[in-house]
Amino acid sequence: MSKTGKITVKDRDPVSSLQNFLKLLLEKGTVEAVLVQQRLPIQNAAVMPVLVTDPEKLEGADPLAPAFPLNGARMLSRLTRKPLDAPIAAVMRPCEIRAFFELVKLKQGSAENVVFIGVDCLGTYGNIDYQKIAASTAGAESTLTFHRSILSGKGTATGDADISPACKSCDHPVATNADIGIGLLGANIEESLLLISNTEKGARVLGGLGIEVEEGDQPLRQSAVDALVSERTAYRDKMFEATSEAVSDVQKLMGYLGNCVNCYNCRVACPVCYCRECVFTTDVFDHEPAQYLRWAKRKGALKMPTDTVFYHLTRLAHMSTACIGCGQCSNACPNAVPVAELFRTVSHGVQKAFGYLAGASLDDEPPLSVFGEKEFSEVTGGKD
Amino acid sequence: MADYEPTIIAFVCNWCTYTAADLAGTSRLVQPPNLRMVRMMCTGMIDPKYIIKALLEGADAVLVSGCHPGDCHYINGNLKARRRMKLLKEILPRFGFDERRLKMTWIGASEGIDFAETARQMTAEIKELGRNDLRTRMVL
Ligand code: SF4
Ligand code: SF4
Ligand code: FES
């Protein structure tokens, strides 16, 4: 039931055309605020999510920048922890919307009164790489260069940097669960962007703005999406295989996690690591000094900080049913531990085992919040 | 693997399996001494990290045992526990933990014979499987 319209791009600049579209939402009073990533009005032009209420303050908005400083689902959860009085628009990447859906199901946010605007995602760079790329050009120029390079078939690599492995392996580049999709795939974005309404809410918003949409197939778009998804899926499957092999016993897993210093940044950055207080930072792990010596004596040696593998396995037990593969865990790691590959690989298996796909819909119940009398009888040796 | 005595950490619920174990004892049923029982009010209280930690510290196996479905004294703690075990059985074998080291059973309060039999069988199986060598290795 999705319908498609378009935004005409002026001066070959899709970014400012998008800004105008968002401006319209505020000017017409469709929404009270827009949450969108913006190039901040500061020297190094960092890109961060910004909550904008004044249409004049949208000039830095750049939803197409291949920047992903953090997963915005967490920010939206801060805004919607209590019911919103008036609607807001959230311009997000597909994985941000999917993460947010998981948070809604965990009662850490509400999708009511939010108009989700999901932008096709062609990938993002790690924070440090992006900072270098953005510093070398002024304003949104680096964004346009990135998209031109992809459009002309030159790919995503810039100098010695490339988009993150999480993005390369992401099989959900299109936000099919957004109210309104901004389509880049299958469009010549220097001429026009596609506007896709996926829900009734989306159709209402576009109708209110006087934007015409119509039903009908989009063969060009469909084939562009299919091609990207199959490229990503191929990368993903190789990554699954390599990662599974790299951690196939505890000795190897220790090698994989060897540079971890238990800073817990990966957990802070993870949008779906849901505990308000992490047990690993409570006094459960504030061990008695003498305890360390007892442990050391038992095995003869004790690596410090302790419980690194324990931490990562416990985190997996918590978030593997909800991981949407955004890669922010790796992005946040100061020691380049490839945690995103590991978490995505395991989560994929876990979600398959429960017949669940994180972030796909608000209706599917998270696997560990439901249970049935007759199920998984293999766990108890065939007895239910 | 040379003969050894496995250490099996058994998280059991107070109302069913613990009572069954007690019954097995008072009925003087012969059973191996390899199970280290941790009595919980309900299997629904068993946090997956207790199980992960036990294995990382070198337990040769973990048993989770509680009331049959429908009999849980907290209505459905055992059904939640089963999903958590399903989760761990999906995660831990990827890192080389043999799935047989993770066992779950339902043993009701009157099933002392069943408890003794489970203890015997499991001990034999884990003996056969060999040691969890993390017992003596430094785990990061
Ligand atoms: S575990 Fe990593 S990839 Fe998965 S949702 Fe969390 S931050 Fe994103
Ligand atoms: S961010 Fe990196 S170093 Fe910090 S806890 Fe996670 S894996 Fe370890
Ligand atoms: S009380 Fe026995 S499993 Fe819940």
XYZ file of C-alpha atoms and ligand atoms in Angstrom:
544
model
C 0.000 0.000 0.000
C 2.980 2.320 -0.271
C 2.627 5.355 -2.497
C 5.349 7.335 -4.157
C 5.879 11.007 -4.935
C 8.953 13.120 -5.275
C 10.932 16.115 -4.176
C 12.359 18.056 -7.067
C 16.008 18.854 -6.452
C 17.180 22.384 -7.239
C 20.745 23.313 -8.147
C 21.746 19.668 -8.038
C 21.716 19.929 -4.266
C 19.570 17.215 -2.658
C 20.603 18.319 0.832
C 19.080 21.790 0.629
C 15.990 20.370 -1.093
C 15.543 18.021 1.836
C 15.977 20.921 4.226
C 13.151 22.718 2.416
C 10.937 19.668 2.785
C 11.596 19.565 6.530
C 11.053 23.317 6.755
C 7.624 22.839 5.246
C 6.734 20.376 8.003
C 7.466 23.028 10.612
C 5.991 25.978 8.725
C 2.712 24.203 8.062
C 2.551 23.148 11.669
C 2.422 19.455 10.759
C 4.904 18.779 13.531
C 6.144 20.805 16.434
C 9.746 19.790 16.048
C 12.070 17.863 13.789
C 14.814 15.606 15.116
C 17.440 15.438 12.409
C 21.187 15.166 12.144
C 22.830 18.520 11.574
C 26.157 19.970 10.796
C 26.657 22.016 13.957
C 27.436 25.718 13.594
C 30.878 25.292 15.067
C 34.375 25.194 13.740
C 34.833 21.515 13.007
C 31.270 21.088 11.703
C 30.558 17.947 13.683
C 27.321 16.196 12.707
C 24.934 15.406 15.564
C 21.199 14.860 16.070
C 19.481 18.210 16.722
C 15.918 18.885 17.818
C 14.717 21.827 15.725
C 11.566 23.869 16.279
C 12.451 27.013 14.291
C 12.300 26.423 10.525
C 15.120 28.931 10.087
C 17.397 26.708 12.163
C 17.359 23.856 9.698
C 20.102 25.126 7.462
C 22.674 22.729 8.859
C 20.369 19.704 8.549
C 22.121 16.996 6.574
C 20.333 13.664 6.755
C 22.405 12.415 3.840
C 25.799 12.902 5.487
C 27.514 9.521 5.861
C 28.026 10.359 9.529
C 26.710 8.243 12.364
C 28.094 9.638 15.610
C 25.560 7.692 17.655
C 22.356 5.771 17.206
C 19.557 8.334 17.408
C 17.097 5.769 18.803
C 18.434 6.597 22.258
C 17.767 10.295 21.707
C 14.236 9.666 20.497
C 13.678 7.492 23.531
C 14.613 10.471 25.725
C 11.994 12.556 23.929
C 9.212 9.996 24.105
C 9.702 8.363 27.495
C 6.524 10.213 28.430
C 3.715 10.873 25.935
C 4.369 13.767 23.565
C 1.694 16.467 23.485
C 2.279 17.338 19.861
C 3.692 15.363 16.950
C 7.376 15.509 16.070
C 9.172 14.216 13.011
C 12.204 12.005 13.461
C 14.493 11.821 10.450
C 16.428 8.629 10.933
C 18.411 5.866 9.327
C 16.691 2.497 8.939
C 18.725 0.992 11.792
C 17.822 3.875 14.066
C 14.123 3.322 13.488
C 14.543 -0.405 13.969
C 16.445 0.130 17.227
C 13.773 2.540 18.375
C 11.049 -0.013 17.670
C 12.878 -2.395 19.982
C 12.995 0.282 22.673
C 9.261 0.947 22.281
C 8.589 -2.733 22.850
C 10.775 -2.565 25.947
C 8.676 0.385 27.166
C 11.539 2.831 26.770
C 9.861 5.110 24.284
C 6.640 5.648 22.418
C 6.000 5.737 18.695
C 2.768 7.638 19.149
C 2.951 11.186 17.876
C 6.183 10.489 16.044
C 6.306 10.778 12.270
C 9.178 8.543 11.220
C 11.009 9.792 8.179
C 13.409 7.097 7.084
C 16.198 7.923 4.696
C 17.674 5.239 2.418
C 21.061 4.501 3.916
C 24.029 3.986 1.641
C 26.373 3.527 4.568
C 28.307 5.529 7.130
C 31.915 5.931 8.184
C 33.291 5.306 11.642
C 33.493 8.485 13.698
C 37.210 9.094 13.340
C 37.153 8.437 9.592
C 34.186 10.711 9.123
C 35.812 13.533 11.033
C 38.776 13.419 8.679
C 36.595 13.306 5.579
C 34.370 16.170 6.736
C 37.352 18.291 7.752
C 38.804 18.191 4.263
C 35.785 19.889 2.619
C 33.488 22.703 3.605
C 29.875 22.267 4.699
C 27.751 19.655 3.033
C 30.179 19.337 0.115
C 31.570 16.074 1.496
C 28.038 14.687 1.602
C 27.501 15.466 -2.058
C 30.887 14.029 -2.997
C 30.008 10.793 -1.191
C 26.714 10.399 -3.023
C 28.137 11.414 -6.395
C 30.830 8.805 -6.032
C 28.236 6.104 -5.348
C 25.946 7.289 -8.145
C 28.771 7.156 -10.636
C 29.576 3.603 -9.570
C 32.842 4.463 -7.821
C 31.715 3.024 -4.525
C 32.012 4.174 -0.969
C 35.766 4.243 -0.347
C 37.316 7.668 0.203
C 41.080 7.712 0.472
C 41.964 4.855 2.788
C 38.631 5.008 4.610
C 35.496 3.082 3.755
C 32.061 2.700 5.299
C 31.938 0.522 8.391
C 31.687 -3.276 8.245
C 28.303 -2.987 9.981
C 27.036 -0.852 7.090
C 28.632 -3.063 4.460
C 26.815 -6.031 5.935
C 23.511 -4.232 6.514
C 20.697 -5.948 4.644
C 18.148 -3.277 5.586
C 19.234 -0.150 3.711
C 15.611 0.935 3.260
C 13.382 2.010 6.139
C 10.311 0.052 5.131
C 8.764 0.657 8.544
C 9.032 4.472 8.404
C 5.877 6.515 7.853
C 7.635 8.363 5.077
C 10.640 7.061 3.204
C 13.143 9.319 1.481
C 14.258 7.291 -1.514
C 17.748 7.684 -2.930
C 17.977 4.255 -4.498
C 16.579 4.271 -7.987
C 16.556 8.070 -8.182
C 18.986 10.473 -9.750
C 19.392 12.459 -6.581
C 20.791 15.488 -8.364
C 17.402 15.836 -10.004
C 14.868 14.398 -7.613
C 14.375 12.375 -4.437
C 11.583 9.883 -3.964
C 9.052 10.405 -1.221
C 7.379 7.191 -0.203
C 4.444 6.949 2.170
C 4.371 3.542 3.826
C 1.638 4.157 6.378
C -1.598 6.036 6.670
C 0.100 8.519 8.940
C 2.691 9.113 6.239
C 0.047 9.566 3.551
C -1.801 12.059 5.736
C 1.329 14.108 6.363
C 2.263 14.257 2.686
C -1.343 15.049 1.748
C -1.353 17.896 4.260
C 1.739 19.344 2.639
C 0.074 19.200 -0.752
C 2.566 16.643 -2.059
C 1.081 14.268 -4.573
C 1.749 10.583 -4.234
C 0.436 7.709 -6.250
C 0.335 3.946 -6.143
C 2.211 1.888 -8.657
C 5.393 -0.094 -9.134
C 8.786 1.566 -9.098
C 10.797 -0.893 -11.193
C 13.922 1.266 -11.249
C 13.909 1.659 -7.505
C 13.080 -1.968 -6.896
C 16.016 -3.196 -8.914
C 18.395 -0.710 -7.255
C 17.236 -1.853 -3.818
C 17.501 -5.539 -4.749
C 21.004 -5.073 -6.094
C 22.211 -3.302 -2.965
C 20.558 -5.815 -0.633
C 22.098 -8.755 -2.423
C 25.548 -7.153 -2.356
C 25.160 -6.455 1.364
C 23.815 -9.921 2.083
C 26.770 -11.516 0.350
C 29.165 -9.437 2.452
C 27.135 -10.261 5.546
C 27.248 -13.995 5.000
C 31.002 -13.932 4.530
C 31.304 -11.893 7.685
C 29.149 -14.377 9.607
C 31.318 -17.206 8.456
C 34.643 -15.524 9.214
C 33.463 -14.302 12.594
C 32.016 -17.660 13.657
C 35.314 -19.272 12.774
C 37.274 -16.600 14.661
C 35.458 -17.293 17.949
C 34.697 -20.988 17.676
C 36.231 -21.836 21.040
C 36.882 -19.889 24.225
C 40.601 -19.604 23.520
C 39.847 -17.942 20.191
C 37.143 -15.792 21.715
C 39.707 -14.545 24.216
C 41.998 -13.663 21.354
C 39.157 -11.858 19.634
C 38.373 -9.801 22.738
C 41.981 -9.588 23.894
C 42.336 -5.807 23.610
C 39.163 -5.080 25.531
C 39.767 -2.975 28.652
C 36.244 -3.281 30.111
C 35.454 0.382 29.502
C 31.877 -0.592 28.583
C 31.685 2.016 25.827
C 30.189 -0.601 23.520
C 27.348 -1.026 25.941
C 26.792 2.706 26.359
C 26.715 3.179 22.584
C 24.386 0.246 21.973
C 20.861 1.519 21.429
C 19.240 -1.703 22.559
C 21.300 -2.558 25.654
C 18.282 -1.730 27.742
C 19.150 -1.995 31.442
C 18.924 1.373 33.142
C 21.745 0.288 35.414
C 24.293 -2.202 34.154
C 25.134 -4.901 36.664
C 28.791 -4.744 35.662
C 29.053 -1.247 37.134
C 27.206 -2.049 40.368
C 28.806 -3.290 43.547
C 28.125 -6.860 42.457
C 31.425 -6.443 40.657
C 33.049 -4.239 43.273
C 34.855 -7.252 44.660
C 36.621 -7.468 47.984
C 40.342 -6.920 47.446
C 41.129 -10.308 48.989
C 38.808 -11.955 46.495
C 41.144 -11.137 43.610
C 43.980 -12.902 45.368
C 41.845 -15.941 46.011
C 40.925 -16.089 42.342
C 44.498 -15.605 41.261
C 45.587 -18.443 43.540
C 42.983 -20.805 42.174
C 44.261 -20.663 38.607
C 47.707 -19.270 39.322
C 47.103 -16.057 37.402
C 44.288 -13.585 36.978
C 43.967 -11.088 34.146
C 42.862 -7.655 35.250
C 40.386 -6.134 34.817
C 38.552 -9.414 35.343
C 35.356 -10.679 33.733
C 35.915 -9.415 30.201
C 34.538 -12.510 28.481
C 31.837 -12.754 31.140
C 30.768 -9.202 30.341
C 30.497 -9.751 26.612
C 28.630 -13.041 26.968
C 26.217 -11.482 29.431
C 25.666 -8.567 27.096
C 24.875 -11.045 24.351
C 22.345 -12.732 26.601
C 20.667 -9.364 27.013
C 20.756 -7.728 23.614
C 21.115 -10.501 21.049
C 17.358 -10.742 20.585
C 17.250 -7.000 19.868
C 20.507 -6.205 18.026
C 19.752 -4.457 14.760
C 23.356 -4.447 13.592
C 23.965 -0.698 13.635
C 27.651 -1.084 14.449
C 27.757 1.608 17.110
C 29.445 -0.803 19.509
C 32.472 -1.000 17.235
C 32.275 2.715 16.515
C 32.578 3.407 20.229
C 35.400 0.994 20.995
C 38.678 2.772 21.769
C 40.646 -0.376 21.032
C 39.231 -1.444 17.695
C 37.760 -4.674 19.052
C 35.469 -5.808 16.196
C 32.503 -6.266 18.502
C 29.835 -5.355 15.944
C 30.751 -8.315 13.744
C 30.597 -10.640 16.732
C 27.334 -9.319 18.111
C 25.648 -9.229 14.728
C 26.731 -12.770 13.923
C 25.476 -14.241 17.183
C 22.316 -12.123 17.173
C 21.433 -13.277 13.704
C 21.502 -16.896 14.899
C 19.610 -16.123 18.085
C 16.871 -14.201 16.308
C 16.513 -16.976 13.782
C 16.157 -19.524 16.569
C 13.257 -17.549 18.003
C 11.718 -16.724 14.629
C 12.159 -13.034 15.340
C 13.623 -10.131 13.409
C 14.600 -7.204 15.605
C 13.084 -3.886 14.602
C 10.861 -5.277 11.893
C 7.570 -4.396 13.480
C 6.046 -3.039 16.655
C 3.731 -6.035 16.829
C 6.133 -8.969 17.127
C 6.777 -9.662 20.794
C 10.443 -9.675 21.921
C 11.402 -13.338 22.430
C 12.218 -13.075 26.106
C 9.082 -11.219 27.071
C 6.704 -13.981 26.017
C 6.577 -17.725 26.584
C 4.257 -20.622 26.025
C 3.374 -23.829 27.786
C 4.263 -26.074 24.863
C 7.388 -24.922 23.056
C 11.097 -25.615 22.683
C 10.704 -29.124 24.026
C 14.233 -29.872 22.745
C 15.548 -27.772 25.639
C 14.195 -30.255 28.179
C 15.119 -33.362 26.257
C 11.800 -33.694 24.453
C 9.564 -33.350 27.508
C 7.236 -30.404 27.761
C 39.700 -38.681 29.007
C 41.032 -40.206 32.205
C 38.487 -40.867 34.899
C 37.591 -37.742 36.800
C 34.786 -36.500 38.954
C 32.793 -33.805 37.180
C 31.504 -30.784 39.022
C 27.921 -30.098 38.055
C 26.271 -26.924 39.280
C 22.558 -27.587 39.710
C 20.218 -24.626 40.013
C 17.014 -26.124 41.325
C 13.750 -24.678 42.496
C 12.782 -24.946 46.106
C 9.326 -26.343 45.489
C 9.897 -29.175 43.070
C 13.364 -30.379 42.222
C 14.906 -29.479 45.565
C 12.137 -31.339 47.312
C 12.661 -34.274 44.945
C 16.370 -34.257 45.760
C 15.521 -34.256 49.440
C 13.173 -37.162 48.880
C 15.854 -39.059 46.981
C 18.144 -38.548 49.958
C 15.668 -39.555 52.635
C 14.669 -42.569 50.532
C 18.351 -43.544 50.559
C 18.529 -43.784 46.798
C 22.076 -44.254 45.543
C 23.272 -41.233 43.603
C 26.624 -39.745 42.650
C 27.873 -36.795 44.712
C 28.764 -34.618 41.722
C 25.891 -32.184 41.833
C 26.452 -28.934 43.710
C 22.951 -27.745 44.434
C 21.985 -24.107 44.472
C 18.471 -23.781 45.779
C 16.440 -21.016 44.132
C 12.874 -20.069 44.950
C 11.981 -20.662 41.295
C 13.811 -21.481 38.070
C 12.459 -18.168 36.828
C 15.000 -16.514 39.146
C 17.990 -18.064 37.446
C 19.748 -15.260 35.671
C 21.617 -16.427 32.547
C 24.755 -14.877 33.962
C 24.833 -17.393 36.830
C 25.079 -20.109 34.222
C 27.641 -18.279 32.085
C 29.783 -17.573 35.127
C 29.643 -21.174 36.323
C 30.902 -22.422 32.958
C 33.599 -19.753 32.687
C 34.835 -20.701 36.149
C 35.211 -24.282 35.063
C 32.008 -26.076 36.079
C 31.808 -29.195 33.929
C 28.078 -28.739 33.419
C 25.084 -26.808 34.632
C 21.707 -28.319 35.407
C 18.586 -26.211 35.678
C 15.649 -28.077 37.081
C 12.245 -27.038 38.302
C 8.556 -27.787 38.334
C 6.764 -29.273 35.343
C 4.910 -26.771 33.138
C 1.700 -25.859 34.894
C 3.145 -26.667 38.331
C 5.397 -23.656 38.893
C 4.542 -22.014 42.201
C 4.965 -18.637 40.571
C 2.754 -19.664 37.650
C 5.238 -19.415 34.768
C 8.792 -18.927 36.058
C 9.744 -22.290 34.585
C 8.488 -21.289 31.129
C 10.619 -18.137 31.244
C 13.562 -20.238 32.372
C 13.073 -22.523 29.381
C 13.318 -19.568 26.977
C 16.469 -18.379 28.722
C 17.971 -21.839 28.392
C 17.015 -21.861 24.743
C 18.853 -18.560 24.401
C 21.984 -19.856 26.115
C 21.925 -23.022 24.050
C 21.924 -20.790 21.005
C 24.751 -18.519 22.227
C 27.230 -20.651 24.157
C 27.856 -23.522 21.689
C 29.100 -20.900 19.208
C 32.062 -20.436 21.523
C 32.794 -24.100 21.790
C 30.761 -25.001 24.867
C 29.331 -28.437 24.244
C 25.575 -28.193 24.411
C 25.466 -31.210 26.697
C 27.005 -29.067 29.421
C 23.715 -27.164 29.593
C 20.861 -29.296 30.786
C 17.324 -28.528 31.791
C 14.769 -30.896 33.257
C 11.435 -30.841 34.998
C 11.418 -32.887 38.193
C 8.374 -32.661 40.444
C 8.434 -32.826 44.237
C 7.402 -36.464 44.362
C 9.888 -37.623 41.716
C 12.820 -38.552 43.924
C 13.610 -41.561 41.758
C 13.679 -39.360 38.691
C 16.056 -36.983 40.433
C 18.510 -39.713 41.383
C 18.346 -41.099 37.862
C 18.965 -37.678 36.318
C 21.972 -37.160 38.595
C 23.371 -40.563 37.636
C 22.815 -40.124 33.916
C 24.119 -36.629 33.761
C 27.233 -37.448 35.749
C 27.966 -40.370 33.454
C 27.427 -38.273 30.354
C 29.651 -35.431 31.534
C 32.335 -37.886 32.614
C 32.285 -39.250 29.117
C 32.431 -35.761 27.651
C 35.523 -34.828 29.612
C 36.563 -31.858 31.659
C 35.742 -28.236 31.037
C 39.367 -27.147 30.923
C 38.561 -23.548 31.853
C 38.853 -24.801 35.414
C 42.598 -24.418 35.260
C 42.982 -21.859 32.493
C 43.050 -18.140 32.883
C 39.890 -16.697 31.383
C 40.059 -13.041 30.363
S 25.199 -4.752 19.687
Fe 26.280 -3.255 18.393
S 25.402 -3.581 16.347
Fe 23.976 -4.542 17.791
S 22.454 -2.920 18.246
Fe 24.067 -2.795 19.845
S 25.521 -1.247 19.068
Fe 24.207 -1.873 17.296
S 34.165 -0.599 23.899
Fe 35.822 -2.001 23.340
S 37.281 -1.907 25.087
Fe 35.354 -0.971 25.789
S 34.266 -2.714 26.765
Fe 33.552 -2.649 24.607
S 34.935 -4.065 23.497
Fe 35.880 -3.597 25.502
S 8.512 -22.704 41.541
Fe 9.466 -24.448 40.655
S 9.998 -23.679 38.715
Fe 8.879 -21.955 39.503
